[in-house]
């Protein structure tokens, strides 16, 4: 998690400087980064907290989904216990301090704060938990970077509003955000309203892979839903929920609390599959349906023209009142960047359109002429392409000028069925981490510690030791040699 807090000019300069540190030249060191950068780690509530029914927490949508749709989860697990962070947070904060990070991005469980939304009242035990976590972080010199919504909401609200489809969810989110601002804002300086709404709306309402599991042909065969319309209705409500929370924070809290508020968007970098005009336009169109779908309304007041031309009446229209609310701008943009992929035009040539990019009339592929765009990871369609982070962030910088940009997520996914030795000695993650840091002087990583779900033991991976040495300045040539030896043996 990193950003130049002096604005877009400083950020752009830092990015350009980073490119000069080409991989292979020498190891990049923390001292080469401008002051004000935040280096951190990130998690989300449902994926780590556990304690899913303890201390007054209500059921969230993922609690119900993982218990009723086990087939949609790769290994059938639930988040009932997860990493047991709810009980082990003090030890986890010690781990963060040992890494040398100065920021920690985590999300708040909406169902732990408001188990039934506005109707049920605030859960004091939920407030107490996050107060303890925030205080523990600050005592260790670590800035809390708080996300209000990271895919999960109270199950009762999902049932009442079909997730983000009902306009009433806007008031629910604004109320939830206000409770958090009042409870934690005296110590939190960085607020994120939503994490990856451009991704989760597609997985909820287009592909049907996330709760409430809605989709239609050709994207899927859910029992209900409309893949051509519902993702955009949900997105519209999310954009307006974000805008309402931003206005409330700026009108009632920011001057006194001194924080900032933004939104985090998932961003692949799309490269044209060929140098044809059609594929070049396809890559540009894919970006409109990915990044600009949310950021253009937030910063410019309306959806991209490319989306309106293709989606027509399926894309909602902002009312005059909604456009007025959108005039209250976010303070920063968070980008979750993991990969690059090739974009093929599907307007002038036949394609399969039942995929993530299909609504943009684009087919995405990781191969060109039999050669992959980068190394494989455990996630299909995610490749190791560290050089892509530079044009991705520069694109955001140039389009949304004068807005600080944070890399809020970036990391390497590992196969869960690997041996424990492979999981701990994670050479590929180490190389991924080193490559991305070197290319763009920006870093955040998931999976630095291996958690044994049976014993809950935390074991630092090789990549965690490299990240710690990078952040603390105790550069270990021995570790680099060890990694090189393991590469030779692999």
PDB file of N, CA and C in Angstrom, residues 21-33 434-435 437-439 466 470 475 480:
ATOM      1  N   UNK A  21      14.781   1.976 -12.270  1.00  0.00           N
ATOM      2  CA  UNK A  21      15.384   0.925 -11.471  1.00  0.00           C
ATOM      3  C   UNK A  21      15.025  -0.425 -12.079  1.00  0.00           C
ATOM      4  N   UNK A  22      15.431  -0.645 -13.299  1.00  0.00           N
ATOM      5  CA  UNK A  22      15.011  -1.834 -14.025  1.00  0.00           C
ATOM      6  C   UNK A  22      15.427  -3.101 -13.294  1.00  0.00           C
ATOM      7  N   UNK A  23      14.584  -4.146 -13.287  1.00  0.00           N
ATOM      8  CA  UNK A  23      14.921  -5.399 -12.632  1.00  0.00           C
ATOM      9  C   UNK A  23      16.241  -5.945 -13.148  1.00  0.00           C
ATOM     10  N   UNK A  24      17.005  -6.477 -12.226  1.00  0.00           N
ATOM     11  CA  UNK A  24      18.292  -7.037 -12.603  1.00  0.00           C
ATOM     12  C   UNK A  24      19.427  -6.072 -12.400  1.00  0.00           C
ATOM     13  N   UNK A  25      19.129  -4.757 -12.334  1.00  0.00           N
ATOM     14  CA  UNK A  25      20.195  -3.786 -12.145  1.00  0.00           C
ATOM     15  C   UNK A  25      20.760  -3.894 -10.731  1.00  0.00           C
ATOM     16  N   UNK A  26      19.891  -3.816  -9.731  1.00  0.00           N
ATOM     17  CA  UNK A  26      20.291  -3.978  -8.334  1.00  0.00           C
ATOM     18  C   UNK A  26      19.030  -4.004  -7.497  1.00  0.00           C
ATOM     19  N   UNK A  27      19.142  -4.380  -6.253  1.00  0.00           N
ATOM     20  CA  UNK A  27      17.983  -4.427  -5.382  1.00  0.00           C
ATOM     21  C   UNK A  27      17.539  -3.033  -4.980  1.00  0.00           C
ATOM     22  N   UNK A  28      16.249  -2.772  -5.063  1.00  0.00           N
ATOM     23  CA  UNK A  28      15.717  -1.492  -4.636  1.00  0.00           C
ATOM     24  C   UNK A  28      15.660  -1.477  -3.118  1.00  0.00           C
ATOM     25  N   UNK A  29      15.893  -0.311  -2.522  1.00  0.00           N
ATOM     26  CA  UNK A  29      15.894  -0.176  -1.073  1.00  0.00           C
ATOM     27  C   UNK A  29      14.835   0.841  -0.654  1.00  0.00           C
ATOM     28  N   UNK A  30      14.351   0.708   0.580  1.00  0.00           N
ATOM     29  CA  UNK A  30      13.290   1.583   1.051  1.00  0.00           C
ATOM     30  C   UNK A  30      13.717   3.050   1.057  1.00  0.00           C
ATOM     31  N   UNK A  31      14.991   3.300   1.338  1.00  0.00           N
ATOM     32  CA  UNK A  31      15.471   4.669   1.391  1.00  0.00           C
ATOM     33  C   UNK A  31      15.386   5.403   0.066  1.00  0.00           C
ATOM     34  N   UNK A  32      15.178   4.668  -1.034  1.00  0.00           N
ATOM     35  CA  UNK A  32      15.070   5.299  -2.343  1.00  0.00           C
ATOM     36  C   UNK A  32      13.665   5.826  -2.615  1.00  0.00           C
ATOM     37  N   UNK A  33      12.713   5.543  -1.732  1.00  0.00           N
ATOM     38  CA  UNK A  33      11.340   6.004  -1.914  1.00  0.00           C
ATOM     39  C   UNK A  33      11.165   7.377  -1.288  1.00  0.00           C
ATOM     40  N   UNK A 434       9.514  -8.746  -5.337  1.00  0.00           N
ATOM     41  CA  UNK A 434      10.708  -7.980  -5.687  1.00  0.00           C
ATOM     42  C   UNK A 434      10.539  -7.288  -7.035  1.00  0.00           C
ATOM     43  N   UNK A 435       9.927  -7.996  -7.988  1.00  0.00           N
ATOM     44  CA  UNK A 435       9.746  -7.415  -9.312  1.00  0.00           C
ATOM     45  C   UNK A 435       8.826  -6.209  -9.305  1.00  0.00           C
ATOM     46  N   UNK A 437       7.988  -4.263  -6.689  1.00  0.00           N
ATOM     47  CA  UNK A 437       8.576  -3.160  -5.935  1.00  0.00           C
ATOM     48  C   UNK A 437       9.616  -2.442  -6.783  1.00  0.00           C
ATOM     49  N   UNK A 438      10.430  -3.211  -7.474  1.00  0.00           N
ATOM     50  CA  UNK A 438      11.486  -2.626  -8.289  1.00  0.00           C
ATOM     51  C   UNK A 438      10.910  -1.818  -9.434  1.00  0.00           C
ATOM     52  N   UNK A 439       9.855  -2.336 -10.063  1.00  0.00           N
ATOM     53  CA  UNK A 439       9.311  -1.641 -11.228  1.00  0.00           C
ATOM     54  C   UNK A 439       8.639  -0.338 -10.870  1.00  0.00           C
ATOM     55  N   UNK A 466      11.898 -11.387   3.069  1.00  0.00           N
ATOM     56  CA  UNK A 466      12.442 -10.402   2.118  1.00  0.00           C
ATOM     57  C   UNK A 466      11.786  -9.043   2.328  1.00  0.00           C
ATOM     58  N   UNK A 470      13.592  -5.584   3.299  1.00  0.00           N
ATOM     59  CA  UNK A 470      13.444  -4.404   2.443  1.00  0.00           C
ATOM     60  C   UNK A 470      12.969  -3.203   3.251  1.00  0.00           C
ATOM     61  N   UNK A 475      19.108  -5.392   4.423  1.00  0.00           N
ATOM     62  CA  UNK A 475      19.140  -6.166   3.176  1.00  0.00           C
ATOM     63  C   UNK A 475      19.960  -7.421   3.357  1.00  0.00           C
ATOM     64  N   UNK A 480      18.840 -13.474  -0.900  1.00  0.00           N
ATOM     65  CA  UNK A 480      18.834 -13.439  -2.362  1.00  0.00           C
ATOM     66  C   UNK A 480      19.545 -14.661  -2.925  1.00  0.00           C
TER      67      UNK A 480
END
